[in-house]
Tab-separated table of C-alpha atoms and ligand atoms in Angstrom:
chain	number	residue	atom	x	y	z
A	1	MET	CA	27.196	-24.789	-0.632
A	2	SER	CA	26.971	-21.575	-2.693
A	3	LEU	CA	23.712	-19.663	-2.716
A	4	VAL	CA	21.592	-19.442	-5.893
A	5	PRO	CA	22.089	-16.033	-7.579
A	6	ILE	CA	18.854	-14.057	-8.017
A	7	LEU	CA	18.640	-10.779	-9.910
A	8	MET	CA	16.516	-7.924	-8.557
A	9	PRO	CA	16.490	-5.301	-11.332
A	10	SER	CA	14.500	-2.641	-9.436
A	11	PRO	CA	13.738	-1.898	-5.765
A	12	MET	CA	11.228	-4.092	-3.934
A	13	MET	CA	9.648	-3.954	-0.473
A	14	PRO	CA	12.139	-4.285	2.426
A	15	HIS	CA	10.639	-7.567	3.664
A	16	VAL	CA	11.056	-9.081	0.194
A	17	VAL	CA	14.685	-7.959	0.007
A	18	GLU	CA	15.378	-9.293	3.519
A	19	ALA	CA	13.751	-12.669	2.866
A	20	LEU	CA	15.565	-13.128	-0.442
A	21	GLU	CA	18.908	-12.036	1.043
A	22	GLY	CA	18.468	-14.723	3.697
A	23	ALA	CA	17.980	-17.501	1.153
A	24	PHE	CA	19.782	-16.479	-2.047
A	25	ALA	CA	22.728	-14.485	-3.355
A	26	LEU	CA	20.640	-11.414	-4.182
A	27	GLU	CA	22.056	-9.170	-6.914
A	28	LYS	CA	20.476	-5.727	-6.489
A	29	ALA	CA	21.118	-4.206	-9.883
A	30	TRP	CA	19.524	-0.856	-9.175
A	31	LEU	CA	22.037	-0.100	-6.380
A	32	ALA	CA	25.029	-0.483	-8.690
A	33	PRO	CA	26.619	2.790	-9.880
A	34	ASP	CA	26.562	1.369	-13.417
A	35	PRO	CA	23.623	-1.106	-13.581
A	36	ALA	CA	24.447	-2.171	-17.177
A	37	ALA	CA	28.048	-3.081	-16.273
A	38	PHE	CA	26.799	-4.753	-13.100
A	39	LEU	CA	24.341	-6.861	-15.088
A	40	ALA	CA	27.044	-7.858	-17.564
A	41	GLY	CA	29.133	-9.115	-14.641
A	42	VAL	CA	26.463	-11.198	-12.897
A	43	ALA	CA	24.414	-12.292	-15.953
A	44	PRO	CA	26.137	-15.655	-16.616
A	45	ARG	CA	25.309	-16.840	-13.066
A	46	ILE	CA	21.709	-15.603	-12.634
A	47	ARG	CA	19.108	-18.379	-12.194
A	48	GLY	CA	16.103	-16.356	-11.041
A	49	ILE	CA	14.641	-12.846	-11.248
A	50	ALA	CA	12.591	-11.114	-8.573
A	51	ALA	CA	10.733	-8.595	-10.726
A	52	GLY	CA	9.143	-5.598	-9.074
A	53	GLY	CA	7.642	-2.499	-10.620
A	54	HIS	CA	7.132	-2.646	-14.324
A	55	VAL	CA	10.671	-3.361	-15.505
A	56	ARG	CA	10.515	-4.939	-18.953
A	57	VAL	CA	11.549	-8.615	-18.867
A	58	ASP	CA	11.738	-10.037	-22.390
A	59	GLY	CA	13.816	-11.726	-25.088
A	60	PRO	CA	16.786	-9.306	-25.049
A	61	LEU	CA	17.149	-9.770	-21.277
A	62	PHE	CA	16.652	-13.555	-21.542
A	63	ASP	CA	19.436	-13.584	-24.179
A	64	ARG	CA	21.822	-12.248	-21.571
A	65	LEU	CA	20.842	-14.722	-18.832
A	66	PRO	CA	21.728	-18.213	-20.107
A	67	ARG	CA	21.021	-19.970	-16.796
A	68	LEU	CA	17.693	-18.222	-16.050
A	69	GLU	CA	14.993	-20.621	-14.780
A	70	ILE	CA	12.300	-18.457	-13.228
A	71	VAL	CA	10.915	-14.909	-13.173
A	72	SER	CA	8.942	-14.241	-9.993
A	73	SER	CA	6.929	-11.099	-10.610
A	74	PHE	CA	5.227	-8.764	-8.135
A	75	GLY	CA	1.620	-8.125	-9.216
A	76	VAL	CA	-1.025	-10.220	-10.913
A	77	GLY	CA	-0.748	-8.352	-14.228
A	78	TYR	CA	2.420	-9.301	-16.108
A	79	ASP	CA	2.069	-7.426	-19.390
A	80	HIS	CA	5.628	-6.086	-18.859
A	81	ILE	CA	6.933	-9.652	-19.097
A	82	ASP	CA	7.118	-11.565	-22.364
A	83	ALA	CA	5.701	-14.750	-20.849
A	84	ARG	CA	5.224	-16.476	-24.223
A	85	GLU	CA	8.891	-15.981	-25.025
A	86	ALA	CA	9.786	-17.216	-21.537
A	87	GLY	CA	7.653	-20.312	-22.171
A	88	ARG	CA	9.408	-20.969	-25.481
A	89	ARG	CA	12.738	-20.893	-23.659
A	90	GLY	CA	11.587	-23.124	-20.806
A	91	ILE	CA	11.671	-20.246	-18.297
A	92	THR	CA	8.867	-20.215	-15.721
A	93	VAL	CA	7.021	-16.976	-14.931
A	94	THR	CA	5.019	-16.502	-11.739
A	95	ASN	CA	2.713	-13.668	-10.662
A	96	THR	CA	0.740	-12.850	-7.487
A	97	PRO	CA	-2.938	-13.715	-8.113
A	98	ASP	CA	-5.726	-14.061	-5.509
A	99	VAL	CA	-3.946	-12.349	-2.589
A	100	LEU	CA	-4.945	-8.944	-4.004
A	101	THR	CA	-8.345	-9.761	-5.501
A	102	ASP	CA	-10.566	-8.437	-2.703
A	103	GLU	CA	-8.437	-5.327	-2.142
A	104	VAL	CA	-8.643	-4.303	-5.795
A	105	ALA	CA	-12.368	-5.089	-5.978
A	106	ASP	CA	-12.996	-2.937	-2.874
A	107	LEU	CA	-11.098	-0.100	-4.509
A	108	ALA	CA	-13.060	-0.482	-7.746
A	109	ILE	CA	-16.341	-0.092	-5.867
A	110	GLY	CA	-14.960	2.877	-3.935
A	111	LEU	CA	-13.838	4.489	-7.174
A	112	LEU	CA	-17.233	3.897	-8.795
A	113	LEU	CA	-19.084	5.484	-5.880
A	114	ALA	CA	-16.557	8.336	-5.665
A	115	THR	CA	-17.055	9.058	-9.356
A	116	ILE	CA	-20.862	8.882	-9.397
A	117	ARG	CA	-21.447	10.722	-6.124
A	118	HIS	CA	-18.576	13.234	-6.588
A	119	LEU	CA	-16.815	12.269	-3.335
A	120	PRO	CA	-13.497	14.055	-4.034
A	121	GLN	CA	-15.377	17.128	-5.232
A	122	VAL	CA	-17.645	17.322	-2.174
A	123	ASP	CA	-14.652	16.876	0.131
A	124	ARG	CA	-12.977	19.822	-1.584
A	125	TYR	CA	-16.272	21.754	-1.336
A	126	VAL	CA	-16.338	21.436	2.464
A	127	ARG	CA	-12.639	22.256	2.895
A	128	GLU	CA	-12.961	25.359	0.732
A	129	GLY	CA	-15.772	26.644	2.980
A	130	ARG	CA	-18.232	26.650	0.112
A	131	TRP	CA	-20.899	24.699	2.042
A	132	LEU	CA	-21.360	27.896	4.061
A	133	GLU	CA	-22.552	29.577	0.859
A	134	LYS	CA	-24.956	26.915	-0.427
A	135	PRO	CA	-25.470	23.147	-0.507
A	136	TYR	CA	-23.476	21.126	-3.060
A	137	GLN	CA	-25.258	20.414	-6.357
A	138	LEU	CA	-27.201	17.148	-6.687
A	139	THR	CA	-25.205	14.303	-8.199
A	140	PRO	CA	-25.924	11.401	-10.541
A	141	THR	CA	-26.854	8.071	-8.943
A	142	LEU	CA	-25.912	4.412	-9.067
A	143	ARG	CA	-29.604	3.553	-8.618
A	144	GLY	CA	-31.117	1.846	-11.644
A	145	ARG	CA	-27.850	1.587	-13.508
A	146	LYS	CA	-26.623	-1.275	-15.664
A	147	VAL	CA	-23.000	-2.198	-15.103
A	148	GLY	CA	-20.859	-3.993	-17.671
A	149	ILE	CA	-17.598	-5.600	-16.582
A	150	LEU	CA	-14.807	-5.954	-19.125
A	151	GLY	CA	-12.749	-8.918	-17.869
A	152	LEU	CA	-14.767	-11.141	-15.544
A	153	GLY	CA	-11.751	-12.875	-14.031
A	154	ARG	CA	-10.783	-13.149	-10.369
A	155	ILE	CA	-11.059	-9.405	-9.712
A	156	GLY	CA	-13.959	-8.884	-12.132
A	157	LYS	CA	-15.985	-11.549	-10.313
A	158	ALA	CA	-15.156	-9.999	-6.927
A	159	VAL	CA	-16.389	-6.657	-8.276
A	160	ALA	CA	-19.565	-8.321	-9.572
A	161	ARG	CA	-20.232	-10.002	-6.198
A	162	ARG	CA	-19.973	-6.636	-4.466
A	163	LEU	CA	-22.206	-5.007	-7.082
A	164	GLU	CA	-24.900	-7.629	-6.419
A	165	GLY	CA	-25.312	-5.975	-3.018
A	166	PHE	CA	-26.014	-2.651	-4.728
A	167	GLY	CA	-28.939	-4.110	-6.671
A	168	VAL	CA	-27.696	-3.129	-10.122
A	169	ALA	CA	-27.947	-5.186	-13.319
A	170	ILE	CA	-24.613	-6.835	-14.126
A	171	SER	CA	-23.250	-8.076	-17.425
A	172	TYR	CA	-19.789	-8.895	-18.732
A	173	HIS	CA	-17.600	-9.241	-21.767
A	174	GLY	CA	-14.559	-11.458	-22.216
A	175	ARG	CA	-13.305	-13.767	-24.929
A	176	THR	CA	-15.340	-16.655	-23.551
A	177	ARG	CA	-18.798	-17.085	-22.053
A	178	GLN	CA	-18.616	-18.478	-18.526
A	179	ALA	CA	-21.155	-21.181	-17.754
A	180	ASP	CA	-21.159	-20.795	-13.990
A	181	VAL	CA	-21.948	-17.085	-13.544
A	182	PRO	CA	-25.404	-15.504	-13.221
A	183	TYR	CA	-24.534	-12.405	-15.286
A	184	ARG	CA	-25.492	-11.635	-18.872
A	185	TYR	CA	-22.715	-12.307	-21.391
A	186	HIS	CA	-21.993	-9.996	-24.334
A	187	GLU	CA	-19.991	-11.415	-27.211
A	188	SER	CA	-18.713	-7.982	-28.156
A	189	LEU	CA	-17.438	-5.109	-26.045
A	190	LEU	CA	-19.302	-2.672	-28.252
A	191	GLY	CA	-22.544	-4.609	-27.764
A	192	MET	CA	-22.060	-4.496	-24.008
A	193	ALA	CA	-21.279	-0.771	-24.066
A	194	GLU	CA	-24.568	-0.187	-25.921
A	195	ALA	CA	-26.480	-2.119	-23.266
A	196	VAL	CA	-24.980	-0.575	-20.109
A	197	ASP	CA	-24.320	2.859	-18.631
A	198	VAL	CA	-21.360	1.938	-16.420
A	199	LEU	CA	-18.326	0.191	-17.900
A	200	VAL	CA	-15.804	-1.236	-15.433
A	201	SER	CA	-12.557	-2.437	-16.992
A	202	VAL	CA	-10.600	-5.116	-15.139
A	203	ALA	CA	-9.002	-6.602	-18.235
A	204	PRO	CA	-5.268	-7.294	-18.454
A	205	GLY	CA	-2.873	-5.238	-20.562
A	206	GLY	CA	-0.897	-6.504	-23.539
A	207	ALA	CA	-1.163	-6.517	-27.318
A	208	GLU	CA	-4.574	-8.254	-27.402
A	209	THR	CA	-6.353	-5.645	-25.312
A	210	SER	CA	-4.428	-2.561	-26.426
A	211	GLY	CA	-6.848	0.310	-27.059
A	212	ILE	CA	-9.981	-1.871	-27.188
A	213	VAL	CA	-11.929	0.664	-25.112
A	214	ASN	CA	-12.071	3.226	-27.907
A	215	ALA	CA	-14.135	6.110	-29.278
A	216	ALA	CA	-16.872	3.786	-30.573
A	217	VAL	CA	-17.185	2.185	-27.132
A	218	PHE	CA	-17.538	5.609	-25.503
A	219	ARG	CA	-20.180	6.650	-28.046
A	220	ALA	CA	-22.081	3.455	-27.269
A	221	LEU	CA	-21.816	4.056	-23.523
A	222	GLY	CA	-23.527	7.380	-24.079
A	223	PRO	CA	-23.987	10.714	-22.304
A	224	THR	CA	-24.935	9.231	-18.927
A	225	GLY	CA	-22.061	6.750	-19.158
A	226	ILE	CA	-19.430	6.260	-16.488
A	227	PHE	CA	-16.122	4.560	-17.252
A	228	ILE	CA	-14.122	2.964	-14.433
A	229	ASN	CA	-10.657	1.515	-15.071
A	230	VAL	CA	-8.791	-0.581	-12.496
A	231	GLY	CA	-7.265	-2.957	-15.070
A	232	ARG	CA	-4.547	-1.442	-17.248
A	233	GLY	CA	-4.245	1.975	-18.886
A	234	SER	CA	-3.165	0.398	-22.170
A	235	VAL	CA	-6.638	-1.142	-22.584
A	236	VAL	CA	-8.016	2.346	-23.257
A	237	ASP	CA	-7.428	4.660	-26.172
A	238	GLU	CA	-6.569	7.512	-23.784
A	239	PRO	CA	-6.874	10.383	-26.307
A	240	ALA	CA	-10.333	8.999	-27.236
A	241	LEU	CA	-11.277	8.930	-23.546
A	242	ILE	CA	-10.158	12.532	-23.087
A	243	GLU	CA	-12.171	13.586	-26.118
A	244	ALA	CA	-15.241	11.631	-24.932
A	245	LEU	CA	-15.063	13.393	-21.553
A	246	ARG	CA	-14.401	16.803	-23.112
A	247	SER	CA	-17.296	16.534	-25.567
A	248	GLU	CA	-19.646	15.010	-22.946
A	249	THR	CA	-19.974	11.879	-25.069
A	250	ILE	CA	-19.767	10.178	-21.664
A	251	LEU	CA	-20.534	11.663	-18.263
A	252	SER	CA	-17.471	10.832	-16.243
A	253	ALA	CA	-14.621	8.471	-15.471
A	254	GLY	CA	-12.797	7.025	-12.477
A	255	LEU	CA	-9.283	5.902	-13.299
A	256	ASP	CA	-6.711	4.036	-11.226
A	257	VAL	CA	-4.496	3.179	-14.200
A	258	PHE	CA	-3.065	5.158	-17.118
A	259	ALA	CA	-1.251	4.586	-20.386
A	260	ASP	CA	2.093	6.056	-19.273
A	261	GLU	CA	2.288	5.877	-15.471
A	262	PRO	CA	3.070	7.867	-13.439
A	263	ARG	CA	2.476	10.523	-16.079
A	264	VAL	CA	-1.231	11.431	-16.190
A	265	PRO	CA	-2.350	13.515	-19.196
A	266	PRO	CA	-2.752	17.188	-18.212
A	267	GLU	CA	-6.154	17.188	-19.948
A	268	LEU	CA	-7.428	14.653	-17.387
A	269	ILE	CA	-5.842	16.519	-14.482
A	270	ALA	CA	-7.639	19.675	-15.606
A	271	MET	CA	-11.043	17.945	-15.561
A	272	GLY	CA	-12.668	18.479	-12.170
A	273	HIS	CA	-15.363	15.880	-12.797
A	274	VAL	CA	-13.116	12.843	-13.237
A	275	VAL	CA	-11.595	10.923	-10.330
A	276	LEU	CA	-7.921	10.072	-10.678
A	277	LEU	CA	-6.014	7.631	-8.458
A	278	PRO	CA	-2.262	6.824	-8.590
A	279	HIS	CA	-2.585	3.057	-9.306
A	280	VAL	CA	-3.469	2.107	-5.727
A	281	GLY	CA	-5.824	-0.842	-6.327
A	282	SER	CA	-3.721	-3.279	-4.292
A	283	ALA	CA	-1.891	-0.659	-2.243
A	284	SER	CA	-2.724	-1.533	1.359
A	285	VAL	CA	0.047	-2.532	3.750
A	286	GLU	CA	-1.391	-6.022	4.230
A	287	THR	CA	-2.061	-6.807	0.586
A	288	ARG	CA	1.272	-5.523	-0.681
A	289	ARG	CA	2.961	-7.578	2.057
A	290	ALA	CA	1.092	-10.711	0.919
A	291	MET	CA	2.052	-10.034	-2.714
A	292	GLY	CA	5.712	-9.635	-1.736
A	293	GLN	CA	5.614	-12.840	0.271
A	294	LEU	CA	4.260	-14.712	-2.742
A	295	VAL	CA	7.180	-13.428	-4.846
A	296	VAL	CA	9.529	-14.872	-2.219
A	297	ASP	CA	7.596	-18.127	-1.799
A	298	ASN	CA	7.563	-18.819	-5.542
A	299	LEU	CA	11.373	-18.572	-5.619
A	300	LEU	CA	11.794	-20.653	-2.458
A	301	SER	CA	9.478	-23.344	-3.789
A	302	TRP	CA	11.162	-23.418	-7.195
A	303	PHE	CA	14.700	-23.720	-5.867
A	304	ALA	CA	13.593	-26.334	-3.316
A	305	GLY	CA	12.639	-28.413	-6.365
A	306	GLU	CA	8.926	-28.194	-5.635
A	307	GLY	CA	7.866	-26.183	-8.694
A	308	PRO	CA	6.248	-22.735	-8.831
A	309	LEU	CA	3.258	-21.871	-6.614
A	310	THR	CA	1.504	-19.528	-9.033
A	311	PRO	CA	2.777	-19.956	-12.607
A	312	VAL	CA	1.122	-17.865	-15.320
A	313	PRO	CA	-0.861	-19.791	-17.988
A	314	GLU	CA	1.843	-19.269	-20.640
A	315	THR	CA	4.345	-21.256	-18.536
A	316	PRO	CA	2.238	-24.066	-17.017
A	317	TRP	CA	3.689	-26.407	-14.417
A	318	PRO	CA	4.351	-29.219	-14.865
A	319	ALA	CA	5.256	-28.167	-18.407
A	320	THR	CA	2.868	-29.602	-21.002
B	1	NAP	P1	-7.746	-12.800	-14.462
B	1	NAP	O1	-8.386	-13.638	-13.418
B	1	NAP	O2	-6.776	-13.436	-15.397
B	1	NAP	O3	-8.914	-12.098	-15.282
B	1	NAP	C1	-8.703	-11.446	-16.488
B	1	NAP	C2	-10.004	-11.427	-17.265
B	1	NAP	O4	-9.820	-10.654	-18.456
B	1	NAP	C3	-10.496	-12.793	-17.664
B	1	NAP	O5	-11.823	-12.928	-17.262
B	1	NAP	C4	-10.397	-12.817	-19.190
B	1	NAP	O6	-11.538	-13.488	-19.704
B	1	NAP	C5	-10.441	-11.335	-19.544
B	1	NAP	N1	-9.679	-11.078	-20.757
B	1	NAP	C6	-8.420	-11.469	-21.054
B	1	NAP	N2	-8.093	-11.092	-22.302
B	1	NAP	C7	-9.169	-10.452	-22.789
B	1	NAP	C8	-9.464	-9.854	-24.054
B	1	NAP	N3	-8.545	-9.840	-25.043
B	1	NAP	N4	-10.671	-9.289	-24.225
B	1	NAP	C9	-11.599	-9.315	-23.242
B	1	NAP	N5	-11.377	-9.874	-22.035
B	1	NAP	C10	-10.184	-10.445	-21.826
B	1	NAP	O7	-6.957	-11.596	-13.793
B	1	NAP	P2	-7.293	-10.793	-12.454
B	1	NAP	O8	-6.585	-11.399	-11.315
B	1	NAP	O9	-8.786	-10.607	-12.364
B	1	NAP	O10	-6.590	-9.389	-12.801
B	1	NAP	C11	-7.048	-8.652	-13.905
B	1	NAP	C12	-6.159	-7.466	-14.194
B	1	NAP	O11	-6.355	-6.450	-13.226
B	1	NAP	C13	-4.653	-7.715	-14.150
B	1	NAP	O12	-4.173	-8.311	-15.341
B	1	NAP	C14	-4.088	-6.330	-13.956
B	1	NAP	O13	-3.840	-5.725	-15.198
B	1	NAP	C15	-5.234	-5.595	-13.247
B	1	NAP	N6	-4.887	-5.233	-11.845
B	1	NAP	C16	-4.862	-3.928	-11.487
B	1	NAP	C17	-4.582	-3.592	-10.182
B	1	NAP	C18	-4.578	-2.168	-9.730
B	1	NAP	O14	-3.879	-1.867	-8.774
B	1	NAP	N7	-5.329	-1.290	-10.353
B	1	NAP	C19	-4.303	-4.577	-9.249
B	1	NAP	C20	-4.347	-5.892	-9.657
B	1	NAP	C21	-4.645	-6.210	-10.967
B	1	NAP	P3	-11.446	-14.347	-21.054
B	1	NAP	O15	-10.285	-15.271	-20.901
B	1	NAP	O16	-12.769	-15.023	-21.157
B	1	NAP	O17	-11.253	-13.344	-22.138
B	2	8YV	C1	0.516	-3.570	-8.505
B	2	8YV	C2	-1.173	-4.367	-10.230
B	2	8YV	O1	0.439	-2.317	-7.953
B	2	8YV	O2	-1.126	-6.613	-9.550
B	2	8YV	C3	-1.205	-5.819	-10.484
B	2	8YV	O3	-1.349	-6.193	-11.665
B	2	8YV	O4	-1.400	-3.583	-11.082
B	2	8YV	C4	-0.891	-3.881	-8.866
B	2	8YV	O5	-1.325	-4.767	-7.898
B	2	8YV	C5	1.571	-3.557	-9.528
B	2	8YV	O6	1.632	-4.633	-10.354
B	2	8YV	C6	2.918	-3.433	-8.836
B	2	8YV	O7	3.686	-2.547	-9.444
């Protein structure tokens, strides 16, 4: 019996490649000397995609893959995939929720503390021998702060649970009020920004959230305000953030995600008081391994005729 052809457009973790090679005819497009010609050759046969990185998967690619049934994507965020278009064409999209929730929430808390208490700066201070000259300046505090979470989903809730232990007031904004959470709901992001002095964004990317954290939100957050982003860079108007930091409209920011990764604006790099991470929210060995395994398991389950394990809401299973 011939193996089901699966397209892998960009490199993925070795254990994912190995597992897929054992079960499918894996077409590793990125290894081909001419990936476009390679794709043209295999396209009529491809029935699944293992999507790593942030390779765009949308209508023009679907047009070329007439037998495509499933896109199994690495990562919980899938803003690089046109899932609505996939749904219209009867193509299932899966992502990797839950297995990374705690890891990303841990990182968000670490980034918040690092930003407020200047952890990267004080590390540099010791290494540069400056402690010998005088103690480091006093820092702002998390004590008494009000934290607003933009996107109280799986990760947002895990962040909120951790924050409960820090004794801070917690509120949230999303499109819908959630009945079963003990946190204050704000119908508008601007209203929440006015009421808090820490804004943590864990919202997904995509057209609906593009640039919603904007200059008005930073003005509302105010001069003691801290902005933490572990969601997507596209959610923020990045030039407005740079200006808010430059003009001290807000106090500081801790950012794990950016508008045009891995390119970080030089203005942010030049600011010693912001904390910048290279999109490492889920980047532990164990969590990335679990995410990769879920990519594999979704494909195995689908081609065993048992449906997807973790379909995205735009492509529900069974189809409605
Ligand atoms: P999730 O459970 O789907 O939660 C997303 C939340 O965002 C929901 O509570 C949703 O609430 C809210 N939301 C969606 N659209 C919104 C809008 N237009 N305005 C305001 N709120 C909106 O997803 P998750 O598992 O928590 O993951 C969240 C995101 O984190 C991912 O999409 C990804 O971008 C990011 N992420 C980053 C890393 C990293 O390494 N930094 C790692 C993993 C994930 P409503 O439906 O009520 O609006
Ligand atoms: C991944 C993420 O690093 O899951 C997500 O949405 O942002 C991260 O966990 C990324 O998707 C993989 O490139």
